[in-house]
Short mmCIF file of C-alpha atoms in Angstrom, two decimals:
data_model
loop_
_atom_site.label_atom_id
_atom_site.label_comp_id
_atom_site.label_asym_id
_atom_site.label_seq_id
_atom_site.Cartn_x
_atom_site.Cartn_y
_atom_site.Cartn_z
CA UNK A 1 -8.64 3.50 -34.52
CA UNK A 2 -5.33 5.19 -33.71
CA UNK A 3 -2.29 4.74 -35.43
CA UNK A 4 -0.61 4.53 -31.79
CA UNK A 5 -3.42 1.93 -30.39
CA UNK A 6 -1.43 -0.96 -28.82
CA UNK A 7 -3.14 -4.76 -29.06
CA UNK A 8 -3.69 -4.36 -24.77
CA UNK A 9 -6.40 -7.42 -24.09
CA UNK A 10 -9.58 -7.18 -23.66
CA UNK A 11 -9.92 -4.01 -26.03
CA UNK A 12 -7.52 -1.78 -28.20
CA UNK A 13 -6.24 1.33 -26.35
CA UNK A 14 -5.64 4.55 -27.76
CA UNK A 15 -2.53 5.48 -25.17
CA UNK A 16 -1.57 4.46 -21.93
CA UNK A 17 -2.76 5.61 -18.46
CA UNK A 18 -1.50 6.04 -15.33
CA UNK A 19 -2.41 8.11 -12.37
CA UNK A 20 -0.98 7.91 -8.85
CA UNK A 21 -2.33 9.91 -5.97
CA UNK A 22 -0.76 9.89 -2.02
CA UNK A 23 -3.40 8.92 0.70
CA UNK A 24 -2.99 9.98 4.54
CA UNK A 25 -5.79 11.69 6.26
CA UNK A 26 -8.73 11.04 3.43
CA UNK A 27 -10.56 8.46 5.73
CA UNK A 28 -13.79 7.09 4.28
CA UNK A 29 -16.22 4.58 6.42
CA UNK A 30 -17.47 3.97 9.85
CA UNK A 31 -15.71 1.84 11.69
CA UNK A 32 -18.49 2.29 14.39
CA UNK A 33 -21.21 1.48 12.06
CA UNK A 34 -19.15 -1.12 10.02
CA UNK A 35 -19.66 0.28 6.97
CA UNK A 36 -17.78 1.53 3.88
CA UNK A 37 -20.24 3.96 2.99
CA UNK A 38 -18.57 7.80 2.16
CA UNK A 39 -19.86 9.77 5.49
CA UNK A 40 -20.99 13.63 5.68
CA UNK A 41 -17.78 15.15 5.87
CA UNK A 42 -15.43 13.11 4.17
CA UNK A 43 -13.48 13.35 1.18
CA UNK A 44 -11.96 10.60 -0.38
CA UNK A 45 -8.75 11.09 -3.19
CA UNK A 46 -8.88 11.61 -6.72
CA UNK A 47 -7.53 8.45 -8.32
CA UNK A 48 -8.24 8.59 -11.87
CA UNK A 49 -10.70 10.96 -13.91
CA UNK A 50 -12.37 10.29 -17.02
CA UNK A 51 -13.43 14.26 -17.62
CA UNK A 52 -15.55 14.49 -15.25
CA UNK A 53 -16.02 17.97 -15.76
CA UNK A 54 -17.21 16.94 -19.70
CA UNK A 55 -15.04 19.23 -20.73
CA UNK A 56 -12.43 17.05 -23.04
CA UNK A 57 -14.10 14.65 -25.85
CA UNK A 58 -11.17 12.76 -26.99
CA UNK A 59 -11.69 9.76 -24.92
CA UNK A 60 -14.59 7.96 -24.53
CA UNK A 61 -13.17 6.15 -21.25
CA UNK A 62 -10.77 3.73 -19.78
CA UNK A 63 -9.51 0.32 -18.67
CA UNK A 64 -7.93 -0.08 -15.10
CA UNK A 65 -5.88 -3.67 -15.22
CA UNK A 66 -3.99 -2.46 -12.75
CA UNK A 67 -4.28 -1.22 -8.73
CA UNK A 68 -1.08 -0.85 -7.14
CA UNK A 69 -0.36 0.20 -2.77
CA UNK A 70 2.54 0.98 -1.59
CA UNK A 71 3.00 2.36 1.93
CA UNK A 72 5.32 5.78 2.23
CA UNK A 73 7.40 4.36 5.17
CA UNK A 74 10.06 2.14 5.29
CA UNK A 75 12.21 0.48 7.94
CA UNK A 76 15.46 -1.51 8.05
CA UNK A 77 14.91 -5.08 9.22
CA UNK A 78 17.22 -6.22 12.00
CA UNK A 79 20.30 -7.42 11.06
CA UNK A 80 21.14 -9.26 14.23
CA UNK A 81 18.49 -10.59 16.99
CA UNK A 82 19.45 -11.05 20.23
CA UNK A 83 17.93 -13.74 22.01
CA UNK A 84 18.05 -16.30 24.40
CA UNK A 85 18.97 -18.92 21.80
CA UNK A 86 21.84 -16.57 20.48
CA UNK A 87 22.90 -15.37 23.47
CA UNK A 88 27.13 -15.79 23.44
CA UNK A 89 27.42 -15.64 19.75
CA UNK A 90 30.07 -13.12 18.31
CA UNK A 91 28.90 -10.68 16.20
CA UNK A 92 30.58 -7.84 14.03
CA UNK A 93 28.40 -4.83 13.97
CA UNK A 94 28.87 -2.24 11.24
CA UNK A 95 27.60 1.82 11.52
CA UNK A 96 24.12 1.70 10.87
CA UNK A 97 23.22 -1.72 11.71
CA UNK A 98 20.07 -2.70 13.42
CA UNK A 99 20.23 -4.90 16.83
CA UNK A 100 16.83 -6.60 18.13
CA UNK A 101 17.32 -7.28 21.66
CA UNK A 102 14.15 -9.46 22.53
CA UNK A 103 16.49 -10.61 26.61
CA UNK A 104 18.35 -9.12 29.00
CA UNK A 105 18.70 -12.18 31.40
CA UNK A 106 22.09 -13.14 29.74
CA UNK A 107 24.18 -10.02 29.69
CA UNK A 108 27.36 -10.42 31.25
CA UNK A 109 30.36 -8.61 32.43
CA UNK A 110 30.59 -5.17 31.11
CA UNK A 111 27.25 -5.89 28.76
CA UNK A 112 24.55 -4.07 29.25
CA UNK A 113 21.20 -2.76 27.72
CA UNK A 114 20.20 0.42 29.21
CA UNK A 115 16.90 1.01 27.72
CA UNK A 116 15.81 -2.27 28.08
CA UNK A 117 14.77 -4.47 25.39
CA UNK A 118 14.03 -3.21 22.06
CA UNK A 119 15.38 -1.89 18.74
CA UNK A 120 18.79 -0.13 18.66
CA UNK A 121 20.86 1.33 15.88
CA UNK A 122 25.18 0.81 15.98
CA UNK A 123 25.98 5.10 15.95
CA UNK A 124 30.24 4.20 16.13
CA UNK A 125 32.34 5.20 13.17
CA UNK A 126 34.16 1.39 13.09
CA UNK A 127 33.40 -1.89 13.33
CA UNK A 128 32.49 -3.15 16.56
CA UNK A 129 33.27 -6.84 17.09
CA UNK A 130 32.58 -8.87 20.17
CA UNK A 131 30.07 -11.63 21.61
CA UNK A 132 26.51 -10.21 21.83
CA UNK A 133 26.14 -10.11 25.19
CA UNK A 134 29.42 -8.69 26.69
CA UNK A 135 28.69 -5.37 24.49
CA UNK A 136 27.15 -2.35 25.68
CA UNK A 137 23.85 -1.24 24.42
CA UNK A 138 24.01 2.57 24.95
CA UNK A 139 23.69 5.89 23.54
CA UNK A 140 26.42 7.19 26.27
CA UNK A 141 29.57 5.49 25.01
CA UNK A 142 31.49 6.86 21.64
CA UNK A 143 30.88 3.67 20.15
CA UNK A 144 27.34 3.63 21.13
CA UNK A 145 23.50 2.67 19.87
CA UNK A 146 20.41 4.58 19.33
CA UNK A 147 17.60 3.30 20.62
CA UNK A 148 14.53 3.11 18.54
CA UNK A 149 12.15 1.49 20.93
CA UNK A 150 9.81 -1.53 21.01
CA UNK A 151 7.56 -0.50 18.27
CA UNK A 152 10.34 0.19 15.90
CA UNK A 153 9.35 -1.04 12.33
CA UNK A 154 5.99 -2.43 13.11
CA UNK A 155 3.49 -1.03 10.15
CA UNK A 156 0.11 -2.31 11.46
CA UNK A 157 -2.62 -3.31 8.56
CA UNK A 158 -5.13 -0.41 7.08
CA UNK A 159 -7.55 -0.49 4.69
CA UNK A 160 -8.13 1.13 1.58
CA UNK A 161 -11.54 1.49 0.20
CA UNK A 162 -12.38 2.28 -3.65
CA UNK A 163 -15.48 4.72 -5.42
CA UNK A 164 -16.52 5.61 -8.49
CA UNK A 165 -18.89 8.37 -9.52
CA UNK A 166 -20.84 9.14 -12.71
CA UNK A 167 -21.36 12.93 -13.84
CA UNK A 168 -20.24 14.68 -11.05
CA UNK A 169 -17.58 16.54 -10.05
CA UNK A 170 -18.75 17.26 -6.47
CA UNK A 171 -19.82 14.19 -5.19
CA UNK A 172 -22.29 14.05 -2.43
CA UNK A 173 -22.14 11.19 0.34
CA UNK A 174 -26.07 11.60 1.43
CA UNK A 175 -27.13 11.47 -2.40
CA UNK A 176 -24.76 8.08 -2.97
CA UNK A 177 -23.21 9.57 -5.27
CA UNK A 178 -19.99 7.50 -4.53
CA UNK A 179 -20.33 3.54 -5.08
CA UNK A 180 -18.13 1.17 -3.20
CA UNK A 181 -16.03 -0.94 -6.12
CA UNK A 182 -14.06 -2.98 -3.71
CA UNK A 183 -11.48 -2.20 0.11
CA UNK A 184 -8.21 -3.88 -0.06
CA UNK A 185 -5.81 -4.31 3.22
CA UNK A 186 -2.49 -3.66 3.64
CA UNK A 187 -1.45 -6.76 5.79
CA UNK A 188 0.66 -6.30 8.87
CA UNK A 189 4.22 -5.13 8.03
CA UNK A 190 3.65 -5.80 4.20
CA UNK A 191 4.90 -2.14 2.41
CA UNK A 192 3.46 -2.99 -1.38
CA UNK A 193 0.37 -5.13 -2.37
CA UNK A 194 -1.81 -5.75 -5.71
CA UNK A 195 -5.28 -5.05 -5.70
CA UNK A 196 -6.17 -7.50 -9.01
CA UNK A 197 -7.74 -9.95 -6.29
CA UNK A 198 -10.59 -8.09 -5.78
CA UNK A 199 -11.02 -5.94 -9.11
CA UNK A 200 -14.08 -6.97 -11.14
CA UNK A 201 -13.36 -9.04 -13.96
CA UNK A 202 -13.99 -7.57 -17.36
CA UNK A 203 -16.39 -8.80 -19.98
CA UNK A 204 -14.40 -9.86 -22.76
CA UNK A 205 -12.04 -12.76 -21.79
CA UNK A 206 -9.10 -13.60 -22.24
CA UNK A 207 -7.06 -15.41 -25.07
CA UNK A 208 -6.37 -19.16 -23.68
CA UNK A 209 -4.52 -22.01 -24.95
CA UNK A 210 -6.74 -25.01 -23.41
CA UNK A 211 -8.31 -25.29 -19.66
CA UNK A 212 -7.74 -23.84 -16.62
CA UNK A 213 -7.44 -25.43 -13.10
CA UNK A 214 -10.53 -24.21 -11.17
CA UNK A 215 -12.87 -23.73 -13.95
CA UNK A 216 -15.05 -25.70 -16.21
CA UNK A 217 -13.94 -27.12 -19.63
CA UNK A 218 -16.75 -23.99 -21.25
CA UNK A 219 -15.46 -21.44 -19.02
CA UNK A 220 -13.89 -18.65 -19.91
CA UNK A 221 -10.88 -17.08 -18.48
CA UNK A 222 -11.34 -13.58 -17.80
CA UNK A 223 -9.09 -10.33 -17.05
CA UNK A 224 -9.85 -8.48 -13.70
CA UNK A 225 -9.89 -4.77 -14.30
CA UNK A 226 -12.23 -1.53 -14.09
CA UNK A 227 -14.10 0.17 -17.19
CA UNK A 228 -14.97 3.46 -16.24
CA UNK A 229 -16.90 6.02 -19.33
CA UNK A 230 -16.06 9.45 -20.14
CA UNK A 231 -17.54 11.63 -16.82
CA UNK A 232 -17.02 9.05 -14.04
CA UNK A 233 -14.50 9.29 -11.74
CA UNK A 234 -12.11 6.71 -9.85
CA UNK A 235 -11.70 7.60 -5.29
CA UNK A 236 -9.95 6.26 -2.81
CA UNK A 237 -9.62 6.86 0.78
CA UNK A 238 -8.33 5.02 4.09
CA UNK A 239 -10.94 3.06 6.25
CA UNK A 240 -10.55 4.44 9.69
CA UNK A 241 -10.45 1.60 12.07
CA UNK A 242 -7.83 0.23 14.93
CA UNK A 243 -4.77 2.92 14.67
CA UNK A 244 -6.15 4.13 11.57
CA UNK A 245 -9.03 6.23 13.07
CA UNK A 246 -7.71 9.33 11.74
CA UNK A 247 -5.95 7.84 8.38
CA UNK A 248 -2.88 6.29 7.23
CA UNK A 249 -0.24 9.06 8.87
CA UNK A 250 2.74 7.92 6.98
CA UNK A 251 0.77 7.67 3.89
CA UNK A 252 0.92 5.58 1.20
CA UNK A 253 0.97 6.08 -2.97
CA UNK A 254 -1.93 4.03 -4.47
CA UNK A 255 -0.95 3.79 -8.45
CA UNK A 256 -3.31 2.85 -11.11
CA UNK A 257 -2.85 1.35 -14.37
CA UNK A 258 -4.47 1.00 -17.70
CA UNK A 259 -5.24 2.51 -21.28
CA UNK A 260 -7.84 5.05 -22.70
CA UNK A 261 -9.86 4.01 -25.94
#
């Protein structure tokens, strides 16, 4: 064993790992035929590789504990929200600031919302100070707003399926030479998620003081992770369903995790 191994349950590791890759356009699936199964044509991303080219003999694989997504795009959350319950309040509105008018039935006076309801961004160089519905919601006035529409900020879910192969380096869908380890969603508006969930638990188990809620008084508690052996290889793509049908545009970094031994 290395002089540099770390004590990283289940298994001694020789040095860390971790690989990240970015994911847009890779889709993998059928939607139409509700399966996650890689079709002709498509070409998932490179996670992790174990040599799959055999070309390296220092390792003889490694441990995944760890599955990370986190989508590329972000978007300031409203700072105010105009509605009918806080129509009339006073508000101080700083450059930059986000306004979420949801009404328009209680403008008054000069107020008014020229694009309608929606997102809008404060463009003025000072503070602008006033009750929310006497103030004018437009890009024509020097103390003005951007609009940024309806849709502004909404990040709807996608799916992100998982493959690993064994002694290939050119994988071939019609040969199954990619098998499914597990899809994990995005939920709606949620920008980073785990993937531990739905990992496969590991064979050794972990070290435990006394029981567990949910298990038996004999059963083990176990680590979720992914073994893979010198030669396989770790995909992922995007599952192209709903606005997804030709991948995650924005994209989104999908990080992995773990230790080679």
């Amino acid at each position: 064993m290395s002089s540099t191994s770390t004590n990283k349950q289940p298994l001694f590791i020789d040095r860390p790992l971790f690989d990240a890759v970015r994911v847009t356009t890779q889709t993998v699936g059928s939607a139409g035929s509700n399966t996650l199964e890689v079709q002709g044509g498509q070409v998932p991303s490179i996670l992790v590789d174990v040599d799959a080219a055999l070309s390296d003999d220092t390792n003889n694989g490694v441990v995944i504990d760890s599955i990370t997504i986190t989508r590329s795009d972000f978007y300031r959350p409203a700072d105010y929200t105009l509605s009918a319950s806080t129509s009339g309040t006073v508000v101080s509105i700083a450059s930059g600031q986000i306004i979420n008018v949801t009404t328009t039935g209680s403008f008054t006076g000069a107020g008014v919302v020229e694009s309608g309801i929606g997102y809008y961004t404060y463009t003025g160089s000072t503070t602008l100070t006033g009750v929310n519905t006497t103030l004018r919601y437009s890009g024509g006035t020097s103390s003005g707003f951007a609009y940024k529409g309806v849709s502004y900020g909404q990040r709807p879910a996608v799916t992100f399926v998982f493959y690993q192969t064994r002694g290939t380096t050119v994988p071939i869908p019609a040969s199954f030479d990619y098998h499914i380890l597990f899809s994990k969603t995005v939920t709606d508006g949620v920008g980073t998620i785990d993937c531990s969930d739905v990992m496969p638990q590991l064979s050794a188990p972990v070290i435990s003081a006394g029981n567990t809620s949910g298990l038996g008084n004999s059963a083990p508690l176990r680590n979720k992770g992914i073994y893979l052996e010198r030669g396989d290889r770790l995909y992922v793509g995007v599952f192209p369903d709903g606005p997804n049908i030709g991948g995650y545009t924005p994209g989104a970094y999908v990080y992995a995790q773990g230790g080679f031994f």
